mmCIF file of C-alpha atoms in Angstrom:
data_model
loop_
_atom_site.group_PDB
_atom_site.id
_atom_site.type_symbol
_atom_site.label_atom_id
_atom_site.label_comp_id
_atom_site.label_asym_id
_atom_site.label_seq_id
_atom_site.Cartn_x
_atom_site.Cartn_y
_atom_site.Cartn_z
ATOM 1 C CA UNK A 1 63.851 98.146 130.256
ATOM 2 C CA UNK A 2 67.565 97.993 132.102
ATOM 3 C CA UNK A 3 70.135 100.077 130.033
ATOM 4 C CA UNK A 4 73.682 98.210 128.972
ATOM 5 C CA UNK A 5 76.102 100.162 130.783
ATOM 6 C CA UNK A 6 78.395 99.323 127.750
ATOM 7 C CA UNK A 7 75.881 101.140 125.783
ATOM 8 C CA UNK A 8 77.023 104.529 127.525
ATOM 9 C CA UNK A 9 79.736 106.597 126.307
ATOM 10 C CA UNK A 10 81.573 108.456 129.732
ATOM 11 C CA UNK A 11 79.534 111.279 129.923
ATOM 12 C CA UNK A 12 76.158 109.343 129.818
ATOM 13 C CA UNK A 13 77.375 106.836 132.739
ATOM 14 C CA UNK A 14 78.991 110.143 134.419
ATOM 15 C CA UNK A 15 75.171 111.156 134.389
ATOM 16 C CA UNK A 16 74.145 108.404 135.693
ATOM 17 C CA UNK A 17 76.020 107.922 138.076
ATOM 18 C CA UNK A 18 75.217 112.058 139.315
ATOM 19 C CA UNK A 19 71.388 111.134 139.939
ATOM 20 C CA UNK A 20 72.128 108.103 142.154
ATOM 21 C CA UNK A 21 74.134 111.307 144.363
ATOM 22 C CA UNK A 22 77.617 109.188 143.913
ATOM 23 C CA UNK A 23 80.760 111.211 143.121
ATOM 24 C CA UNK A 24 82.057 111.738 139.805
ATOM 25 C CA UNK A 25 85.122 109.306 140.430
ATOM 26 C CA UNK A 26 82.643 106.115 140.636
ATOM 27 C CA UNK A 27 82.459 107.097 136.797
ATOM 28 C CA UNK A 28 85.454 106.210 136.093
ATOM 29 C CA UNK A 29 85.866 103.095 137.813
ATOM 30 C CA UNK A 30 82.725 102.158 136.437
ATOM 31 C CA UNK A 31 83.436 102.457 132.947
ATOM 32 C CA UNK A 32 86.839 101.045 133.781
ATOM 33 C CA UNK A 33 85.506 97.750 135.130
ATOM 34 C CA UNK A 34 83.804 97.606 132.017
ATOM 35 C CA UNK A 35 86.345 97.325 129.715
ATOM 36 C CA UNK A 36 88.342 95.070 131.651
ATOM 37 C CA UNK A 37 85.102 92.587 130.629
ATOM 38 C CA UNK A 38 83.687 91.790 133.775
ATOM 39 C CA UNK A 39 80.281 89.991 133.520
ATOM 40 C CA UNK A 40 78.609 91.418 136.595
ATOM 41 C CA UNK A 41 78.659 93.896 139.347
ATOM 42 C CA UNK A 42 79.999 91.941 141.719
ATOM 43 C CA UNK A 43 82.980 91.622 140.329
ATOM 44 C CA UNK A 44 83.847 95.375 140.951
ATOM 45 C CA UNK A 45 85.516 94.897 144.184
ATOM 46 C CA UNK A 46 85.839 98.739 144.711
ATOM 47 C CA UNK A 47 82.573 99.640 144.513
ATOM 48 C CA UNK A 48 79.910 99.808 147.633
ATOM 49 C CA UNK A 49 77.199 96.957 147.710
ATOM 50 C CA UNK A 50 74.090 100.076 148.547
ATOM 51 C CA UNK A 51 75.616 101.501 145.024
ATOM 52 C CA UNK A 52 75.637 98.021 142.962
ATOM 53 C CA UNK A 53 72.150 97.144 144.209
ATOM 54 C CA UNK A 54 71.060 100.753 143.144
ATOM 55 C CA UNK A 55 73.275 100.319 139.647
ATOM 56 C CA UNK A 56 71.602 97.261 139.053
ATOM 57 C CA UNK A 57 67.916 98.221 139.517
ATOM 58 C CA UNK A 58 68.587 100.012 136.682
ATOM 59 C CA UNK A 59 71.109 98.674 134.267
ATOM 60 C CA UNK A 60 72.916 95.489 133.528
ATOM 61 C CA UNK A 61 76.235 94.290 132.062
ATOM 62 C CA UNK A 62 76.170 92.970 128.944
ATOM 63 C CA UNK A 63 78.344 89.557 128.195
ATOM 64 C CA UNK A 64 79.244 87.211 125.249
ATOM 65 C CA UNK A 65 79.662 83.982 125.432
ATOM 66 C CA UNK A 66 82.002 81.678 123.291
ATOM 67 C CA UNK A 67 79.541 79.513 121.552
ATOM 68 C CA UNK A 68 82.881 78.153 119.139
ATOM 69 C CA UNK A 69 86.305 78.837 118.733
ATOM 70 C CA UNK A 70 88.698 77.671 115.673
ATOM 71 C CA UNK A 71 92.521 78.391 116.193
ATOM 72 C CA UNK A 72 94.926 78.182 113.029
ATOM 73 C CA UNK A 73 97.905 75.965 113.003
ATOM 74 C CA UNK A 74 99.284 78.083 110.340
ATOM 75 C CA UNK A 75 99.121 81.321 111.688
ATOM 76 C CA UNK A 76 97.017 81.333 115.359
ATOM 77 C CA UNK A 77 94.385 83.588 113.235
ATOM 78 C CA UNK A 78 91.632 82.709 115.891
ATOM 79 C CA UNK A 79 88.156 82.719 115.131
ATOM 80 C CA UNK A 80 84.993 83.135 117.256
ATOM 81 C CA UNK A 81 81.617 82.510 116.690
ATOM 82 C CA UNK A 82 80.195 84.340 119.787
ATOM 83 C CA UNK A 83 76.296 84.370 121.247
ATOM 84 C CA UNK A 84 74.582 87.371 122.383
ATOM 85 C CA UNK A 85 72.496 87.489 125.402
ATOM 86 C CA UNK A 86 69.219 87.426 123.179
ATOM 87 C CA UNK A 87 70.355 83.636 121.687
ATOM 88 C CA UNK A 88 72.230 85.353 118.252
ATOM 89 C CA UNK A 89 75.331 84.946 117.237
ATOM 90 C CA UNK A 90 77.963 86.774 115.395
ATOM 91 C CA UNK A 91 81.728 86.227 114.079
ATOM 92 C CA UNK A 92 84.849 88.007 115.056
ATOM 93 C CA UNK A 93 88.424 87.178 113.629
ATOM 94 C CA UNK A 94 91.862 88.049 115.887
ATOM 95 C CA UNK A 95 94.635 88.190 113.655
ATOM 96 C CA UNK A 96 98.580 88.484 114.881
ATOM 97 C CA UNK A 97 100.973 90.515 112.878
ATOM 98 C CA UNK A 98 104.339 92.183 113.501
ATOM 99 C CA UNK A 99 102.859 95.640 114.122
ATOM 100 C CA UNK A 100 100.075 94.066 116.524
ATOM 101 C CA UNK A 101 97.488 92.207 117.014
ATOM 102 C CA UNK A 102 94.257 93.418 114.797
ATOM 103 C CA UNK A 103 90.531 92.464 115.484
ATOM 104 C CA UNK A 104 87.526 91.919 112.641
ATOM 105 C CA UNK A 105 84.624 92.904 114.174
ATOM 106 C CA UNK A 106 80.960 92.263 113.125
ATOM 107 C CA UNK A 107 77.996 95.161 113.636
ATOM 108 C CA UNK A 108 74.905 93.502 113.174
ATOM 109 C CA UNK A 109 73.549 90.233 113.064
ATOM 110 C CA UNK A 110 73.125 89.163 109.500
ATOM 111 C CA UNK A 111 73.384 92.260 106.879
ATOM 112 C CA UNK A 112 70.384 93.173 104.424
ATOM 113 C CA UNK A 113 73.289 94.718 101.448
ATOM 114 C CA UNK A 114 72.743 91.120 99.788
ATOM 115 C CA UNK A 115 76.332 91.101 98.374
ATOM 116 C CA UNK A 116 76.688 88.388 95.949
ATOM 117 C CA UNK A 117 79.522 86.478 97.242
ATOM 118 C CA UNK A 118 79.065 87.383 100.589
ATOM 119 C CA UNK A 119 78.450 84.491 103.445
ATOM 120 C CA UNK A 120 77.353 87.130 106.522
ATOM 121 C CA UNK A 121 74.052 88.269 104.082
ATOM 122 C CA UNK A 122 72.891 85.144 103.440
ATOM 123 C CA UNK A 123 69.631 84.909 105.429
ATOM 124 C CA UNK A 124 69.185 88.996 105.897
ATOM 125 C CA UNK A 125 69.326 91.652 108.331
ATOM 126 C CA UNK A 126 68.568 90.107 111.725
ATOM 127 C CA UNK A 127 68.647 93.192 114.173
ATOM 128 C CA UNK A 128 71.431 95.676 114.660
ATOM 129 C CA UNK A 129 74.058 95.420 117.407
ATOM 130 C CA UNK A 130 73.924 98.051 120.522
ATOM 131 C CA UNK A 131 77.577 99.602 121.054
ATOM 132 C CA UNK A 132 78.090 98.018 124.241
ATOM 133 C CA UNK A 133 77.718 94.706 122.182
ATOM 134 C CA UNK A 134 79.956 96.156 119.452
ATOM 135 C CA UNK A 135 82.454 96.826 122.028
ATOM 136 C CA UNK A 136 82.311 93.626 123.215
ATOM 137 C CA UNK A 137 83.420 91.641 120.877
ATOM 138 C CA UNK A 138 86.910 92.936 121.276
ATOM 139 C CA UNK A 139 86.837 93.104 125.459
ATOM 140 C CA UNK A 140 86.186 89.733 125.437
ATOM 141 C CA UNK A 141 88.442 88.367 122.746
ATOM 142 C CA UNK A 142 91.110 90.788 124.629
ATOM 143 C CA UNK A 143 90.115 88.661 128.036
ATOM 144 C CA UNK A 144 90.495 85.091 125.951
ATOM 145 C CA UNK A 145 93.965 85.502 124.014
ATOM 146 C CA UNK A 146 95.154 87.171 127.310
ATOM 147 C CA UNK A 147 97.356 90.325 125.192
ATOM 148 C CA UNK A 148 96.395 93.426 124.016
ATOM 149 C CA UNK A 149 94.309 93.875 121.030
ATOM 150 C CA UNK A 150 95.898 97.143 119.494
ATOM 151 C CA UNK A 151 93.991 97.200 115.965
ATOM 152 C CA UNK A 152 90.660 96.791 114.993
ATOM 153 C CA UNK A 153 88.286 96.587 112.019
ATOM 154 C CA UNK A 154 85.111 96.972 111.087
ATOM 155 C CA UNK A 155 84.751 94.002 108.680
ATOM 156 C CA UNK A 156 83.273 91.436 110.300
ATOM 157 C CA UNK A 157 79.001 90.361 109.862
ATOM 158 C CA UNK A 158 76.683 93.594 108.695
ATOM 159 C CA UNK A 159 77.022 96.726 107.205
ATOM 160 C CA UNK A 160 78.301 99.238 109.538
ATOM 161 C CA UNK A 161 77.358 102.184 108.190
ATOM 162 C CA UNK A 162 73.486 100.946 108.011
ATOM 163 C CA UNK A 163 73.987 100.610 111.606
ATOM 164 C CA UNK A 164 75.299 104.454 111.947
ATOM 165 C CA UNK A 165 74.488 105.624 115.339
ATOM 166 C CA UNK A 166 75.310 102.464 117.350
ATOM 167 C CA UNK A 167 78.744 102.465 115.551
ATOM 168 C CA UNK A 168 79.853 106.116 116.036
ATOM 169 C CA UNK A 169 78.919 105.593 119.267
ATOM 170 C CA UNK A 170 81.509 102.752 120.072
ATOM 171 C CA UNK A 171 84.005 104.184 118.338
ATOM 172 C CA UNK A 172 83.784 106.930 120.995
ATOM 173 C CA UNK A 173 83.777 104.254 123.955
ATOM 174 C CA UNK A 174 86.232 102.013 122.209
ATOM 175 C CA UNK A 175 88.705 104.996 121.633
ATOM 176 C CA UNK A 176 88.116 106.567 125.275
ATOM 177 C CA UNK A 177 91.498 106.877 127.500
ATOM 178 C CA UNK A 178 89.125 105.533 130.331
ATOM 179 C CA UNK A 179 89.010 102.409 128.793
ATOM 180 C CA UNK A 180 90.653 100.361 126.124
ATOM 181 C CA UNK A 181 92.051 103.225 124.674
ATOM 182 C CA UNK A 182 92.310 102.159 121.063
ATOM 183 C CA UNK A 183 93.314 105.217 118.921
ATOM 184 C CA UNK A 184 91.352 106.160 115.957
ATOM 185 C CA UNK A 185 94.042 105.674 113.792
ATOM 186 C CA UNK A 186 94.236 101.675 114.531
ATOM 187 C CA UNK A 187 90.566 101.988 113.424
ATOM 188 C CA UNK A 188 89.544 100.649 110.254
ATOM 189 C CA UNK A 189 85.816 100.994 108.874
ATOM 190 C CA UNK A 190 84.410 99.363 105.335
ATOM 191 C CA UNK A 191 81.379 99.829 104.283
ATOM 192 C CA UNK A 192 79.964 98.642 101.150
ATOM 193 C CA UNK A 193 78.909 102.199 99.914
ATOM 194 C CA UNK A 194 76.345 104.088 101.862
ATOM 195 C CA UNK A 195 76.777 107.358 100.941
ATOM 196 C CA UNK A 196 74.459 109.317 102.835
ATOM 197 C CA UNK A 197 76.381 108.368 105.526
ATOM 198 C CA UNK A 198 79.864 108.321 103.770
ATOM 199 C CA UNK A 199 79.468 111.957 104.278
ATOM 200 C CA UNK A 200 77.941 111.751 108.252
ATOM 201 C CA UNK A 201 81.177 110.259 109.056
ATOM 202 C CA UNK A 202 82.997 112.920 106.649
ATOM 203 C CA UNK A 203 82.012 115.708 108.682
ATOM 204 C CA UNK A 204 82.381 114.069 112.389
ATOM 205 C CA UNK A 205 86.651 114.129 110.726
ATOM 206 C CA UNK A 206 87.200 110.990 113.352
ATOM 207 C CA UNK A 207 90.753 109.976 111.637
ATOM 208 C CA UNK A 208 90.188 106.072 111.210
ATOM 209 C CA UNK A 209 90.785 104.675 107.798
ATOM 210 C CA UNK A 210 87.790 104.236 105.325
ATOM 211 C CA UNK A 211 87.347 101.511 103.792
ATOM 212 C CA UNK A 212 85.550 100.839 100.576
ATOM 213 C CA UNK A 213 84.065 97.176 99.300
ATOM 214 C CA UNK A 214 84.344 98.021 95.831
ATOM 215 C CA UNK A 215 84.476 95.342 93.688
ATOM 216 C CA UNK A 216 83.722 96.329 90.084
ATOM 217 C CA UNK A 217 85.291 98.280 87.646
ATOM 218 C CA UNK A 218 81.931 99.374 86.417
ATOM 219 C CA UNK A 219 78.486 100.497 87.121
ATOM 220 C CA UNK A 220 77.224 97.135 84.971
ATOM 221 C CA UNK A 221 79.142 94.301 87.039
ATOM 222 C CA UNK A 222 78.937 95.689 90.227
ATOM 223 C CA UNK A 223 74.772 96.007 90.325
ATOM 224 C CA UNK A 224 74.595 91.787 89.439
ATOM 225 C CA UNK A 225 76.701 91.328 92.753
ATOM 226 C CA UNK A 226 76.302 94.316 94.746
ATOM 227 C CA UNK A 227 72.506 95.133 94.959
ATOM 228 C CA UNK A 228 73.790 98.812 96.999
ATOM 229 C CA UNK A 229 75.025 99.778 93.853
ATOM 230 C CA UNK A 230 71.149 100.739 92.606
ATOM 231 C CA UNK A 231 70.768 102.788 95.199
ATOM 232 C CA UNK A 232 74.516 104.383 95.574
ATOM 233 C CA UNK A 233 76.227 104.080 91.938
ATOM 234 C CA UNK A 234 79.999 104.011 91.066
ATOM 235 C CA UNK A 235 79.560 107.698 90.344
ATOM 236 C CA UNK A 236 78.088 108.968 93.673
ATOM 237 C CA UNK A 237 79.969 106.616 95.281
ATOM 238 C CA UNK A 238 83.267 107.538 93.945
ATOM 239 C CA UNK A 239 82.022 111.116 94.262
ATOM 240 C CA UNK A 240 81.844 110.714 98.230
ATOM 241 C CA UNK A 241 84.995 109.302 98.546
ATOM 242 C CA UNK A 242 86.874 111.999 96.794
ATOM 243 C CA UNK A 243 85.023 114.959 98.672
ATOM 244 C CA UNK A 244 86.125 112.666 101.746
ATOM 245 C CA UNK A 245 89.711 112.632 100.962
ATOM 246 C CA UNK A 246 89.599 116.432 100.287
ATOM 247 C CA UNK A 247 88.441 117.292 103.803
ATOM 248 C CA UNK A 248 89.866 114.870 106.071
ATOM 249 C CA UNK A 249 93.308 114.379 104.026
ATOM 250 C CA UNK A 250 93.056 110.692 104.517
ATOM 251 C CA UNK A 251 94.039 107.763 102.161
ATOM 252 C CA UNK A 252 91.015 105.479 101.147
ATOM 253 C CA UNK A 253 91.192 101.836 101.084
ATOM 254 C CA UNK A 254 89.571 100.502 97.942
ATOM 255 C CA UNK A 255 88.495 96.386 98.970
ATOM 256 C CA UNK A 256 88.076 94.472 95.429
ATOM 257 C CA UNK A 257 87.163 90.639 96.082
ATOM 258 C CA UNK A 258 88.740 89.087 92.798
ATOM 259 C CA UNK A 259 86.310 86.699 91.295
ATOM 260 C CA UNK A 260 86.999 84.012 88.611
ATOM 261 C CA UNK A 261 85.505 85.021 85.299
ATOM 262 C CA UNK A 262 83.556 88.250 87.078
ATOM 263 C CA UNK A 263 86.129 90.753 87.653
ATOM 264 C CA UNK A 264 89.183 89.402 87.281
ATOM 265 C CA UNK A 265 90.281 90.087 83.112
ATOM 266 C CA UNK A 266 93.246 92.813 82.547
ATOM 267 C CA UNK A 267 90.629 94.632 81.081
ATOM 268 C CA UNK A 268 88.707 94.958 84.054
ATOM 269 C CA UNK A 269 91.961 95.761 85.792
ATOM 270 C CA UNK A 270 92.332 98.714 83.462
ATOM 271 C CA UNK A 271 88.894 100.035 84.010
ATOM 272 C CA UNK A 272 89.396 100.052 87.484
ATOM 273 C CA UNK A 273 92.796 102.239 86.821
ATOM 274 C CA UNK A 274 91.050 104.448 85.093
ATOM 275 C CA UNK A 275 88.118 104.802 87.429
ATOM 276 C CA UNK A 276 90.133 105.639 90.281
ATOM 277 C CA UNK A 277 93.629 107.468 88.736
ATOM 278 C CA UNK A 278 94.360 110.627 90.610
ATOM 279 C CA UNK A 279 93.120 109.309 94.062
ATOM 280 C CA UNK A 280 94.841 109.309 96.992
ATOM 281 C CA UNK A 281 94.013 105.622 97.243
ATOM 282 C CA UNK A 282 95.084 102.162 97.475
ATOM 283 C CA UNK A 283 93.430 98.961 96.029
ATOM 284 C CA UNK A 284 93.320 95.906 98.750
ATOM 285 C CA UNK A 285 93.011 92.551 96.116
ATOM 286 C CA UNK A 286 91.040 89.933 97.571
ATOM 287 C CA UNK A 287 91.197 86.575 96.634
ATOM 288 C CA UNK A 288 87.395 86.153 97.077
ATOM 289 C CA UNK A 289 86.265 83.422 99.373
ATOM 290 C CA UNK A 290 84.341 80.380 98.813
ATOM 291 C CA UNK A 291 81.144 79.776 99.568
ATOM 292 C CA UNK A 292 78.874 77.138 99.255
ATOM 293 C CA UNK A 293 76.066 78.965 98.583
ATOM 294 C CA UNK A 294 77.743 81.482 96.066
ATOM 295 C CA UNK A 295 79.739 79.465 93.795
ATOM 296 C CA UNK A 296 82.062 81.696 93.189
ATOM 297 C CA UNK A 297 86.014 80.980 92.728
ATOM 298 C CA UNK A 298 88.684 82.827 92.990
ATOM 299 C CA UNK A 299 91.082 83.183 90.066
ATOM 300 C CA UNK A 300 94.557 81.097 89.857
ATOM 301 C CA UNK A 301 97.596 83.415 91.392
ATOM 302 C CA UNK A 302 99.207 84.158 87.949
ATOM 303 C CA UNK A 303 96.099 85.667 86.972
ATOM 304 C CA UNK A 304 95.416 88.022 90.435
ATOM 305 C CA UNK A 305 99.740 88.619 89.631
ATOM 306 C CA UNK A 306 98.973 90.025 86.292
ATOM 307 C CA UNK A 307 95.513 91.879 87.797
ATOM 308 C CA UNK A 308 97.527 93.704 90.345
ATOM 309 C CA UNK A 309 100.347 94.873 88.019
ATOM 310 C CA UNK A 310 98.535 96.746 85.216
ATOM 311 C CA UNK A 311 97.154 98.504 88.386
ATOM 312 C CA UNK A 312 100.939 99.150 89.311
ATOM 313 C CA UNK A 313 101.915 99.555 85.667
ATOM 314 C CA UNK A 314 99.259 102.723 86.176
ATOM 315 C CA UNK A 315 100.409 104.111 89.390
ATOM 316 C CA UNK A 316 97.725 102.896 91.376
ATOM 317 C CA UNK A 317 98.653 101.513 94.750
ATOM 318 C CA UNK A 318 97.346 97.905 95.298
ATOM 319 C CA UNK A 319 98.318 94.719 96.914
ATOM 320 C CA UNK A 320 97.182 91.340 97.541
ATOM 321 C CA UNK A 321 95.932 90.608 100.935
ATOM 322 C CA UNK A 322 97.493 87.434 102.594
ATOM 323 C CA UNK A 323 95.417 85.188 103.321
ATOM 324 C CA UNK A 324 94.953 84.207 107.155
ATOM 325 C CA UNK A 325 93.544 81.479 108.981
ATOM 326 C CA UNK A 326 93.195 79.662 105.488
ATOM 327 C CA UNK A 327 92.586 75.812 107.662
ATOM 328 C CA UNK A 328 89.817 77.218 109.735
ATOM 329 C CA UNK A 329 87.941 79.571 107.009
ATOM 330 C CA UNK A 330 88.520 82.653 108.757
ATOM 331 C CA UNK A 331 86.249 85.141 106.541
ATOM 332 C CA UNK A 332 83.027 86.165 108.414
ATOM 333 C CA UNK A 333 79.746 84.576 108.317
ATOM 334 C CA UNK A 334 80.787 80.844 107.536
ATOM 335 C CA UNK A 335 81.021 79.437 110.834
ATOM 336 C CA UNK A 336 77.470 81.350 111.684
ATOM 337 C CA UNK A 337 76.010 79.481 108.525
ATOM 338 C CA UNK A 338 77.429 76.241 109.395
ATOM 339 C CA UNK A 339 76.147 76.298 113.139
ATOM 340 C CA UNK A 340 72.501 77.503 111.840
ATOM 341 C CA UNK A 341 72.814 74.558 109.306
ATOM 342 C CA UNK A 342 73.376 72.259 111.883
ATOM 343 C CA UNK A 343 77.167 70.920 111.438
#
């Protein structure tokens, strides 16, 4: 089988590149090409044609195409639903703010956690994504909005810490001077609580922000809608996070997707203070999203208002994420579901 040269970090291309007898500067044009999002060799006008024949005897250049793209009037949130080369698709979200413009990136096709009120499980774990595909996502959403992409996160379709290896792995290429150059710190990863690998990433000390899709106050609500939560309780979870904090000195991000009649009582609010006083923390509210399949609503807005400030009324930090790209349904796995169901 032909390797993805996206799939190589420098150093494994630089390798490459040493046992066709090239020079070690062909590396870095290479891998530069690549994350300008070209689509094939020939479009690497600086290379020889001997060396592209002999690249591509052995490796390829992965592409994605735009399969469907949804634009917000409101707020230019753009959303694509993007096919792989193998005939799957996945979801990313560009987002404009004042401080830049942020991607949400998937990193697999489907996700086996089963989250309740989650669109991007529904169906399973399909396969995982390869870096280079990873990585994609955001070269070619780059290439189609025509601006830098300065922020990204991990957020989109899958779990990515059930897809460990491959994701390390672009964070490496992603963050690489050689090519896009996104700095760690602009990195955001959430994973749904799998703590084995909570504490991998602990001890690689790679300074992007953790993110944590909490989502109950308790052991007893979270394992009807988070099925992770038998494997990984609130205690071990919670457990990870705070030896995480101790050795990287970095603020976690606590995700709670506020559902109507689940989660959403000042009671539960107050459990939740309780659970996570004396972290260096903050809570991220979500109104949660609708879903066909789910059913789930989200609570009216004086209810979330009265939520968020007996978590404020206890010193925890928390706020209530705005809501972007509300007109084209800009959460993950929705479009995906609607194109597999035919509409």
């Amino acid at each position: 089988m032909k390797t993805n040269l996206k799939d190589l970090t420098y150093d494994e291309l630089a390798s490459l590149i040493e046992s066709l007898g090239e020079k070690k500067f062909r590396t870095k044009q290479i891998f530069s090409w690549l994350h300008k999002g070209v689509t094939s060799f020939d479009e690497m006008t600086d290379i020889s044609k001997d060396l592209k024949q002999r690249l591509s005897e052995k490796s390829f250049v992965s592409t994605l195409k735009i399969e469907r793209k949804l634009v917000s009037k409101i707020d230019k949130t753009t959303k694509y639903l993007f096919k792989l080369e193998d005939g799957n698709m996945v979801e990313s979200v560009v987002m404009y703010y004042k401080h830049g413009i942020s991607i949400c990136i998937s990193s697999q096709v489907g996700c086996r956690m089963g989250c309740k009120f989650c669109a991007s499980t529904i169906g399973g774990l399909v396969r995982n994504l390869t870096p280079g595909e990873i990585l994609d996502q955001v070269i070619f959403a780059q290439k189609d909005i025509g601006e830098r992409i300065s922020n990204i996160v991990m957020m989109g379709i899958g779990e990515p810490l059930d897809n460990y290896d491959n994701v390390i792995k672009f964070l490496k290429n992603v963050n690489d001077e050689n090519g896009i150059n996104i700095g760690y710190r602009h990195i955001s990863l959430s994973t749904c609580g799998v703590v084995k690998n909570i504490y991998k990433l602990m001890e690689l000390d790679i300074p992007i922000t953790l993110s944590i899709s909490l989502h109950a106050p308790s052991n007893e609500i979270r394992d009807k809608i988070m099925p992770v939560n038998k494997a990984y309780d609130i205690n071990e979870l919670l457990s990870a996070c705070k030896k995480y904090i101790e050795k990287t000195n970095r603020r976690i991000s606590f995700e709670y997707s506020i559902i109507m009649g689940v989660n959403d009582s000042e009671n539960h609010a107050k459990m939740l203070s309780t659970l996570l006083k004396g972290m260096l923390c903050h809570v991220n509210i979500i109104p949660v999203n609708k879903v066909t399949e789910t059913g789930f609503e989200k609570p009216d807005r004086k209810k979330i208002e009265k939520f968020v400030n007996v978590l404020l009324n206890n010193r925890i930090n928390a706020t209530v994420r705005r809501e972007l790209g509300s007109d084209i349904n800009a959460s993950c796995g929705q479009l995906r579901r609607s194109v597999k169901r035919g509409e």
